[in-house]
Short mmCIF file of C-alpha atoms in Angstrom, two decimals:
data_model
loop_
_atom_site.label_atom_id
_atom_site.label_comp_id
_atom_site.label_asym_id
_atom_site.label_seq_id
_atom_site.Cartn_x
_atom_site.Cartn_y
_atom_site.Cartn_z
CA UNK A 1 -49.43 -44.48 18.99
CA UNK A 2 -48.52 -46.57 22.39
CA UNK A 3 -46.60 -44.72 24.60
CA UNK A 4 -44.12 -46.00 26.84
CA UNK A 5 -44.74 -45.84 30.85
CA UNK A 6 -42.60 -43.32 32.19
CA UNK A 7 -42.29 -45.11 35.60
CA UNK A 8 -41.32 -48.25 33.60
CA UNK A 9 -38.81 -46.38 30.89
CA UNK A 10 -37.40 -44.23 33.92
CA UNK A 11 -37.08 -47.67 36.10
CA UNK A 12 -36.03 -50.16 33.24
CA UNK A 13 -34.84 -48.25 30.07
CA UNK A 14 -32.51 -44.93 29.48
CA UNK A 15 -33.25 -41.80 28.72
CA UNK A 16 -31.97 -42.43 25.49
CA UNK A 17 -34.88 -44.70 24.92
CA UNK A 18 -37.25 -42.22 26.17
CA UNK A 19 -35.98 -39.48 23.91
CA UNK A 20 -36.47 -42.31 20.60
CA UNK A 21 -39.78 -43.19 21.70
CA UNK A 22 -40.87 -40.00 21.80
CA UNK A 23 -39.01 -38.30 18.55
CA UNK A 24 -42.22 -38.57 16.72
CA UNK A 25 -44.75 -36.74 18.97
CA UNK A 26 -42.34 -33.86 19.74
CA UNK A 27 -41.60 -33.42 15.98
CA UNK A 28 -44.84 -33.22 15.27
CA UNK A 29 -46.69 -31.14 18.08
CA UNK A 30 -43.55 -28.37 17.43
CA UNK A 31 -43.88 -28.20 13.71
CA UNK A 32 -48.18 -27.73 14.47
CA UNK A 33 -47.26 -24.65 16.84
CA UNK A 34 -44.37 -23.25 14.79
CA UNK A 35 -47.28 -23.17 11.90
CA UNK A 36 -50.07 -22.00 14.58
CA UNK A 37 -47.97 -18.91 15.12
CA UNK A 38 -46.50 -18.01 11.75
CA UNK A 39 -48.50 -14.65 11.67
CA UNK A 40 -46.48 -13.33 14.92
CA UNK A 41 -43.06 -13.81 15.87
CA UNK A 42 -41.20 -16.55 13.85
CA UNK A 43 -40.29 -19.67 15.80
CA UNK A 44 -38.30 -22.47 14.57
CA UNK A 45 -39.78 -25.79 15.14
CA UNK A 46 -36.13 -27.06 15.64
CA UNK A 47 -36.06 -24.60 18.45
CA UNK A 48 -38.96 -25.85 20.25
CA UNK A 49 -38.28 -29.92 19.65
CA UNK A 50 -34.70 -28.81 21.60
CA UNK A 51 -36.20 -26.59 24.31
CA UNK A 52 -38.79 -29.55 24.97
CA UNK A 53 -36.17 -32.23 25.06
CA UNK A 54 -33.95 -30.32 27.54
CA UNK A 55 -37.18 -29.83 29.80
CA UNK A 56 -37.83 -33.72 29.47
CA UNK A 57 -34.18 -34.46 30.60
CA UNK A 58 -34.22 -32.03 33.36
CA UNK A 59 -37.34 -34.27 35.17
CA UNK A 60 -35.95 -37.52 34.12
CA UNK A 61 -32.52 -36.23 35.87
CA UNK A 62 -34.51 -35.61 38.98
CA UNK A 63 -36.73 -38.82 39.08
CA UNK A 64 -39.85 -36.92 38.21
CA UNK A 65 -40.70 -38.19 34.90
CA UNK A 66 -44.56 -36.91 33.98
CA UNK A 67 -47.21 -39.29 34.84
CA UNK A 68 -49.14 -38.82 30.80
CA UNK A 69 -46.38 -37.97 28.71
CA UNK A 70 -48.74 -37.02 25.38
CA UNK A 71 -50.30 -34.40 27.47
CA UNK A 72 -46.90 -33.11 29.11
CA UNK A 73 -45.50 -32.95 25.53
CA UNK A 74 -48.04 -30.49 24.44
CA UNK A 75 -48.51 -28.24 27.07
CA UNK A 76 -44.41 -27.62 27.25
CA UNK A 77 -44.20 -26.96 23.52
CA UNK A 78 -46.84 -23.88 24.11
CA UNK A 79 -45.39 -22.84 27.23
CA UNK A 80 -42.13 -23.14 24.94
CA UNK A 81 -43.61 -21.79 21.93
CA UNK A 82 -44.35 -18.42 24.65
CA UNK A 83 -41.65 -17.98 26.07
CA UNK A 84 -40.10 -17.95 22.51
CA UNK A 85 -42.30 -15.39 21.34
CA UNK A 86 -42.04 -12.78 24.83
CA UNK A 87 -37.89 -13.11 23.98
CA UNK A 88 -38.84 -12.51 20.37
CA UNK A 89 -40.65 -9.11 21.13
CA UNK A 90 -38.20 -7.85 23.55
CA UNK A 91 -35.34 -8.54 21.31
CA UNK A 92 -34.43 -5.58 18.55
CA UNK A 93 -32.11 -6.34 15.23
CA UNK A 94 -29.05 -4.56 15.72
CA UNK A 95 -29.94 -2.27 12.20
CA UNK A 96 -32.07 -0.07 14.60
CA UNK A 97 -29.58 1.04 16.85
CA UNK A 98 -27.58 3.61 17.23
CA UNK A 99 -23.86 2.85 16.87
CA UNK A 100 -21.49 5.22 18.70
CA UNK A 101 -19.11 7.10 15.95
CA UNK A 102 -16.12 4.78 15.05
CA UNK A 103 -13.94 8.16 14.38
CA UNK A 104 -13.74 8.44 18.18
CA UNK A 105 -12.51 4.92 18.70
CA UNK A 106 -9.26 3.57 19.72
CA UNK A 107 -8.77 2.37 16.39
CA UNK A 108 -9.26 5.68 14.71
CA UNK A 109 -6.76 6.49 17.31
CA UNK A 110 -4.08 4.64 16.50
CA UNK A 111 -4.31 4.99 12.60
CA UNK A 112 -4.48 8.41 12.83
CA UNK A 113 -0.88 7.98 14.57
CA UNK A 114 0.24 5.58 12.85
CA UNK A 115 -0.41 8.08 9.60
CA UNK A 116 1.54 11.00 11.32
CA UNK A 117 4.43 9.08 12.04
CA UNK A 118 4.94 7.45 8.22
CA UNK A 119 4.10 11.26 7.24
CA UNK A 120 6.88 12.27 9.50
CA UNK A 121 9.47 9.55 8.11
CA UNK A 122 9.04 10.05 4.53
CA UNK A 123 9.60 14.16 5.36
CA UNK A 124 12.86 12.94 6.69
CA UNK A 125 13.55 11.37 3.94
CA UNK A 126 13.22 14.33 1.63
CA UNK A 127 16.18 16.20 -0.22
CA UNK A 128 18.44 18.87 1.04
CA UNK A 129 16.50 21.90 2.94
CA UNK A 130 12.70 20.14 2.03
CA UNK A 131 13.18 17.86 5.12
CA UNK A 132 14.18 21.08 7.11
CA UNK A 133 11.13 23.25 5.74
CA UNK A 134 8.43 20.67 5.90
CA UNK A 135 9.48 19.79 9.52
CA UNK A 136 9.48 23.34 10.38
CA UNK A 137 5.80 23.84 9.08
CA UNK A 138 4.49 20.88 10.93
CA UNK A 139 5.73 21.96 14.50
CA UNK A 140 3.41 21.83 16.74
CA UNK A 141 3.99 25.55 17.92
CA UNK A 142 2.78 26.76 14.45
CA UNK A 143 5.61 28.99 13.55
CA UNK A 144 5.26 31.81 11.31
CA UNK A 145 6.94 32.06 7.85
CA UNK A 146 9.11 35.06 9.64
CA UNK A 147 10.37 33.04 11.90
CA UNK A 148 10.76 29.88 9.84
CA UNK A 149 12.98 31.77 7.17
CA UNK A 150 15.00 32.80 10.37
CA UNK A 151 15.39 29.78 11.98
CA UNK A 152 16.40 28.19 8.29
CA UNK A 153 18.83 30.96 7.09
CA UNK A 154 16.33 31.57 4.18
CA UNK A 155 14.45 34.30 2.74
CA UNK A 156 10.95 34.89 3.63
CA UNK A 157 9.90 35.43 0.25
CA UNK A 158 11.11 32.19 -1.38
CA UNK A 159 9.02 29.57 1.56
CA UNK A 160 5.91 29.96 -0.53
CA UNK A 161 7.27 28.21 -4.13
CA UNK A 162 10.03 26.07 -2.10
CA UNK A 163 7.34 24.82 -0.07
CA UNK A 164 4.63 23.98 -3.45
CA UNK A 165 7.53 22.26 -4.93
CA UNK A 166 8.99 20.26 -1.61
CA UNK A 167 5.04 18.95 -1.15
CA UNK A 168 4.63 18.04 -4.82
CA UNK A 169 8.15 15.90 -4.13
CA UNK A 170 7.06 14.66 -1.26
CA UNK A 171 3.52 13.69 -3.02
CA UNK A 172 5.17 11.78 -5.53
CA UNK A 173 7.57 9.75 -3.01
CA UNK A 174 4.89 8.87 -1.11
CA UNK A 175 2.78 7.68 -4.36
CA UNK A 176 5.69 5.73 -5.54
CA UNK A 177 6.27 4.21 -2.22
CA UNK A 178 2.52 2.33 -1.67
CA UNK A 179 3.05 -1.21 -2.35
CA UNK A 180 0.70 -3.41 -4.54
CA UNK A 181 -0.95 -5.81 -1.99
CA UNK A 182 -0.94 -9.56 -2.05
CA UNK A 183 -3.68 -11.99 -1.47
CA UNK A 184 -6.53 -11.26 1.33
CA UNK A 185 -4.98 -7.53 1.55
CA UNK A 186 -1.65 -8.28 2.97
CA UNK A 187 1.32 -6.37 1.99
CA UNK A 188 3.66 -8.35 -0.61
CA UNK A 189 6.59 -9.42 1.33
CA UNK A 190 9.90 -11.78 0.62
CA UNK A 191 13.11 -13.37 1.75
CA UNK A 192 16.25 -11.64 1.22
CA UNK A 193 19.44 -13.51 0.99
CA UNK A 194 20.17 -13.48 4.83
CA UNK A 195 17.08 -14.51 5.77
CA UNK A 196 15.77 -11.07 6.82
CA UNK A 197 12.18 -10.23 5.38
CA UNK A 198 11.89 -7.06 2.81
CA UNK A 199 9.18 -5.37 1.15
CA UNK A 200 8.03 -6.83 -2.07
CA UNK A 201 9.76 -3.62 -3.60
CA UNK A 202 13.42 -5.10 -2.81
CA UNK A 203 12.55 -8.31 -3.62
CA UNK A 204 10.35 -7.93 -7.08
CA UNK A 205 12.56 -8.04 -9.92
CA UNK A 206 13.76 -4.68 -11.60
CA UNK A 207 13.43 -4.75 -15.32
CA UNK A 208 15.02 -2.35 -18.02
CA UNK A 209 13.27 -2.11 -21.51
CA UNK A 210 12.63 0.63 -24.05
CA UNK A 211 10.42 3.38 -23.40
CA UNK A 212 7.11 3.68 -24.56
CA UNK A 213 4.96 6.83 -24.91
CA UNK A 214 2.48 5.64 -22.31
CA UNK A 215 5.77 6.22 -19.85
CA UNK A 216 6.25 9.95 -20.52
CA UNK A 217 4.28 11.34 -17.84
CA UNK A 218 5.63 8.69 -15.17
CA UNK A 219 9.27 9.61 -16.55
CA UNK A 220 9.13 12.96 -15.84
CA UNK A 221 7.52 12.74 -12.31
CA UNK A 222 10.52 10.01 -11.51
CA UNK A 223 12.72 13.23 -13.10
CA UNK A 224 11.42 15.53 -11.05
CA UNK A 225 12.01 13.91 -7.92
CA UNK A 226 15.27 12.38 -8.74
CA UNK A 227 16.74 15.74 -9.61
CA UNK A 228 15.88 17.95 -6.41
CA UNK A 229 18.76 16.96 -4.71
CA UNK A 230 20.84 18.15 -7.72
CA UNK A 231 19.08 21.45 -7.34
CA UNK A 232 19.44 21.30 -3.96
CA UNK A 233 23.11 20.90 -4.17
CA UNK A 234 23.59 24.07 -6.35
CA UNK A 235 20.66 26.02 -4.99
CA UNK A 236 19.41 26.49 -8.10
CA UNK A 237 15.48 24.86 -8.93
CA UNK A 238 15.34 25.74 -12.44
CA UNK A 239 17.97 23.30 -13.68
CA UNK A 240 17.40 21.46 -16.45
CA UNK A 241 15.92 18.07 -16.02
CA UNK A 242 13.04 20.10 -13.07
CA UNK A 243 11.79 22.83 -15.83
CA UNK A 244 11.51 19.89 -18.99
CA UNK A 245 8.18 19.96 -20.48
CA UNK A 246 5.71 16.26 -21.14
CA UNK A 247 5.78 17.63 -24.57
CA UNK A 248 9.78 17.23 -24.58
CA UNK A 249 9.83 13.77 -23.09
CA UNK A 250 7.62 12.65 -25.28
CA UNK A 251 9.55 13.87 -28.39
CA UNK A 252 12.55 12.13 -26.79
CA UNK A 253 11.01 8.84 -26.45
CA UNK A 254 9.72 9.43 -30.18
CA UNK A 255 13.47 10.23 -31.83
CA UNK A 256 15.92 8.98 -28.88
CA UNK A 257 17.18 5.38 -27.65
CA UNK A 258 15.28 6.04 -23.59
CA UNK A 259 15.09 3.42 -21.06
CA UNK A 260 12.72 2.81 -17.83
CA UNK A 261 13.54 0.36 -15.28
CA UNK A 262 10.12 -0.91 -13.72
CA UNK A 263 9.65 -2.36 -10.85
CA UNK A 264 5.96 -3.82 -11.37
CA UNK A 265 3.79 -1.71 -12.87
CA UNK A 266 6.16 1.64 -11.41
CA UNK A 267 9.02 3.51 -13.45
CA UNK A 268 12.11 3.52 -10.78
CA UNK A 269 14.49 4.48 -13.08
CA UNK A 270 15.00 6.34 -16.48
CA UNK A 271 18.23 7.14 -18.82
CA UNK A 272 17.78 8.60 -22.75
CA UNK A 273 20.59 8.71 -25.45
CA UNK A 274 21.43 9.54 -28.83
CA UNK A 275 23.98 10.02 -31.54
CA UNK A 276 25.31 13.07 -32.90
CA UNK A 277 26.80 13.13 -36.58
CA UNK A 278 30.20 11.88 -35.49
CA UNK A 279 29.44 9.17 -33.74
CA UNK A 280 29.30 10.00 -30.87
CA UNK A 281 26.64 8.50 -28.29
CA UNK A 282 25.43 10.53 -25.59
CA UNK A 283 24.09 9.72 -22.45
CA UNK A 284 21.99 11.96 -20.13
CA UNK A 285 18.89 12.40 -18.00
CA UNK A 286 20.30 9.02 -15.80
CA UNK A 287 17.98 8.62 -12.21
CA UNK A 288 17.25 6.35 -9.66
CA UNK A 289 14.55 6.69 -7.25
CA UNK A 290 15.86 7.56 -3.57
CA UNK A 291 14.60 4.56 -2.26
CA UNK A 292 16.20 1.73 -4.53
CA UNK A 293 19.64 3.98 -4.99
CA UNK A 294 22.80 1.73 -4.21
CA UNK A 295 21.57 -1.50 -5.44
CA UNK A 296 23.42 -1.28 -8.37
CA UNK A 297 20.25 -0.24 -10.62
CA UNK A 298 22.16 3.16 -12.29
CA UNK A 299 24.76 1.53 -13.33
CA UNK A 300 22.48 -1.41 -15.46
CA UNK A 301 20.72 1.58 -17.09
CA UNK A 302 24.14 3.34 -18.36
CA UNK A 303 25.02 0.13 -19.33
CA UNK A 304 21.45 -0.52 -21.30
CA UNK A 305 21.93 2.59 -22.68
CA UNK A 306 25.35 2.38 -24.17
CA UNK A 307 24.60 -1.45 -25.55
CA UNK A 308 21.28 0.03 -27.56
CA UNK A 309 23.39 2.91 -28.69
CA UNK A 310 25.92 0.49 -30.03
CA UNK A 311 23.82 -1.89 -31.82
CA UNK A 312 21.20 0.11 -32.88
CA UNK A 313 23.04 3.86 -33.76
CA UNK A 314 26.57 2.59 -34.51
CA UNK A 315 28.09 4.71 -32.31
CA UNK A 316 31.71 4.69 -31.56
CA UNK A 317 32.37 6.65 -28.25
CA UNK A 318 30.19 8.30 -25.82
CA UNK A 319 29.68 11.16 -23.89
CA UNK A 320 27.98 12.22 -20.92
CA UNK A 321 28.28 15.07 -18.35
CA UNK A 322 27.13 15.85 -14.58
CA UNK A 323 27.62 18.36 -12.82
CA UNK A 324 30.93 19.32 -10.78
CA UNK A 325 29.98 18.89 -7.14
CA UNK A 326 28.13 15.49 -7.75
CA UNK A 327 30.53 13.77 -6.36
CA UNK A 328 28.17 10.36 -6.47
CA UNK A 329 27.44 10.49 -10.35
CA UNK A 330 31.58 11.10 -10.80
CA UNK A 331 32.08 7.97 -9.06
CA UNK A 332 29.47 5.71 -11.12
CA UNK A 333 30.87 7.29 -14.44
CA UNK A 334 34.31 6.90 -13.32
CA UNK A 335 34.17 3.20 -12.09
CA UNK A 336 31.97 2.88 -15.52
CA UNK A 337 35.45 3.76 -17.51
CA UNK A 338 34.66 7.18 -18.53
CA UNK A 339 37.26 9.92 -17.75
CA UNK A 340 36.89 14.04 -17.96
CA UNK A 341 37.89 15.59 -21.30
CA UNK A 342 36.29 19.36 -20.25
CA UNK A 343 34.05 21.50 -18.36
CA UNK A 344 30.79 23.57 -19.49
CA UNK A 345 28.63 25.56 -18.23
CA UNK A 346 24.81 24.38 -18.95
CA UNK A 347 22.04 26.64 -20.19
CA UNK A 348 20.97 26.62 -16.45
CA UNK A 349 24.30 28.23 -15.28
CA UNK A 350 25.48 25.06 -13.62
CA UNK A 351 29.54 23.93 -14.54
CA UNK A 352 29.50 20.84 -15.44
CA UNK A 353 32.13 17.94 -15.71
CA UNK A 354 32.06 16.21 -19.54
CA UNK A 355 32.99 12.74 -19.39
CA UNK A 356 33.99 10.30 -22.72
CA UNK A 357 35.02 6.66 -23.20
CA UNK A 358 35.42 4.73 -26.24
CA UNK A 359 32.64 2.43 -27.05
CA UNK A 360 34.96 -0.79 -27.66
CA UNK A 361 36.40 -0.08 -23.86
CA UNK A 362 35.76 -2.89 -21.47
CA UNK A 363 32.65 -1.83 -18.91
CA UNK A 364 33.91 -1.85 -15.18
CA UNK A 365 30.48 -1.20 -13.04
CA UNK A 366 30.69 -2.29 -9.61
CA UNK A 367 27.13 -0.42 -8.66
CA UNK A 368 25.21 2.47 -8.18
#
């Protein structure tokens, strides 16, 4: 191979020349050393052909191009090829080290917050005295149960079950509440009509369909919950619809006309029916979950209800019942067309209001 004068190429040609001429040397004097040291540190022959360029450059940049360039290739792809190989040894893969604890980092920090305060909201959000107790038990003086049940007009006796069944509510809200995530992890989210954005639960669509068995257990946990603000409101937690059995629900769904509103893969809403000897459809166990109350969702399951009960039992009126301080239920049944006929008093010692309307009357819903 002829190489070019380096006086000459730095005098008459570019360094662009240079670098062409001598392509083929470098390439091949850093592949031979890459090979040479293969038993000790690994060293890319790409590596050294850069490394050996930039040191070429560097003298042509300062008018000191080497006087026999073969020579001066070779010895700066060893000197290269050692300084590669003393960085090599001193460097360590990250694998061995010691990492500090991430549970003491800032982000651990803040999600540890960030936990407390959605814990905190969806207390708040809990029925009648549960908000109260649950708040109470999570002050950060530590109160004892004396002086909770004094600060809460209760008795010390009854914090124990009020408090296993206010954290079994409040477990169940907070399952129902976790929304399915979207692509790459990111929580489902939509437009709303004014342009505002809302979580994919107010903007998924709500359908009502027939019951299947698989639903009974998810039924009676949306039951459960629904309901403790009835027994809240009558200070009585053995009413009905919170002491039902999976067994019953299940023999419902078998023998009765029972709807589920889902909202996914989740049961938001639930209402059962059936009809008596006369005729006569009736209409109970109707609930919403807290968070998707007022959108108009209770009043699409009485009205599901009452159309299957029609077409599928024949019935010819129906009847339904609440009880007398729900003051929210009276309104939805009354809008709904139903009017009182009587009072009871449940098995469970609540009064409650009965309520009637003929099946052929026209439906007047305006929401729930």
């Amino acid at each position: 191979m002829t190489l070019p004068d380096p006086a000459a190429a730095a005098s008459t040609a570019t360094s662009a020349a240079v670098v062409h001429a001598l392509r083929p040397l470098v390439h091949a004097e850093a592949a031979a050393e890459a090979t040479t040291c293969a038993t000790g540190a690994a060293i890319e022959p790409a590596d050294l052909e850069q490394a050996v360029w930039l040191r070429l450059l560097e003298r042509l940049a300062r008018g000191r191009p080497p006087a026999d360039t073969g020579r001066w290739v070779r010895e700066t792809v060893r000197a290269e090829a050692r300084r590669a190989r003393r960085t090599a040894r001193r460097e360590h893969p990250y694998r061995d080290a010691a990492f500090a604890d991430p549970s003491d980092g800032p982000e651990r920090t803040a999600l540890d917050a960030e936990e407390r305060r959605a814990l905190r909201a969806a207390i708040g959000r809990l029925p009648g005295r549960c908000a109260r107790l649950l708040a109470a038990l999570l002050a950060p003086e530590d109160p004892t149960y004396r002086e909770i049940a004094g600060k809460l007009g209760m008795s010390q006796g009854s914090l124990g079950p009020i408090r296993s069944r206010c954290l079994g509510c409040l477990r169940r809200m907070l399952a129902a509440e976790v929304v399915a995530p979207g692509p790459r992890g990111r929580e489902r989210e939509t437009t709303g009509g004014s342009g505002g954005r809302r979580h994919a639960h107010m903007g998924m669509s709500v359908i009502i369909s027939a019951a299947t068995a698989q639903d009974a257990e998810e039924i009676l946990k949306l039951q459960y919950l629904c309901f403790q603000g009835e027994a809240e409101l009558y200070g009585n937690y053995r009413i009905d619809p919170l002491v039902q059995t999976l067994d019953s629900v299940r023999a419902e769904i078998a023998t009765q006309l029972v709807f589920v509103a889902r909202l996914g893969d989740e049961v938001v809403g639930s209402v059962r029916g059936f009809t008596d000897e006369d005729g006569t459809g009736r209409i109970g166990r109707l609930c919403v979950h807290p968070r998707l109350r007022g959108h108009g969702l209770g009043a699409r399951l009485l009205r599901a209800a009452e159309s299957g009960l029609v077409d599928e039992r024949s019935a010819t009126r129906f009847l339904l019942c609440t009880g007398h301080r729900s003051e929210n239920n009276l309104r939805l049944y009354q809008r709904a067309g139903y009017a009182a006929v009587g009072n009871e008093t449940g098995r469970d010692g609540v009064r409650m209001v009965l309520l009637e309307k003929d099946a052929t009357a026209p439906v007047y819903v305006a929401s729930a």
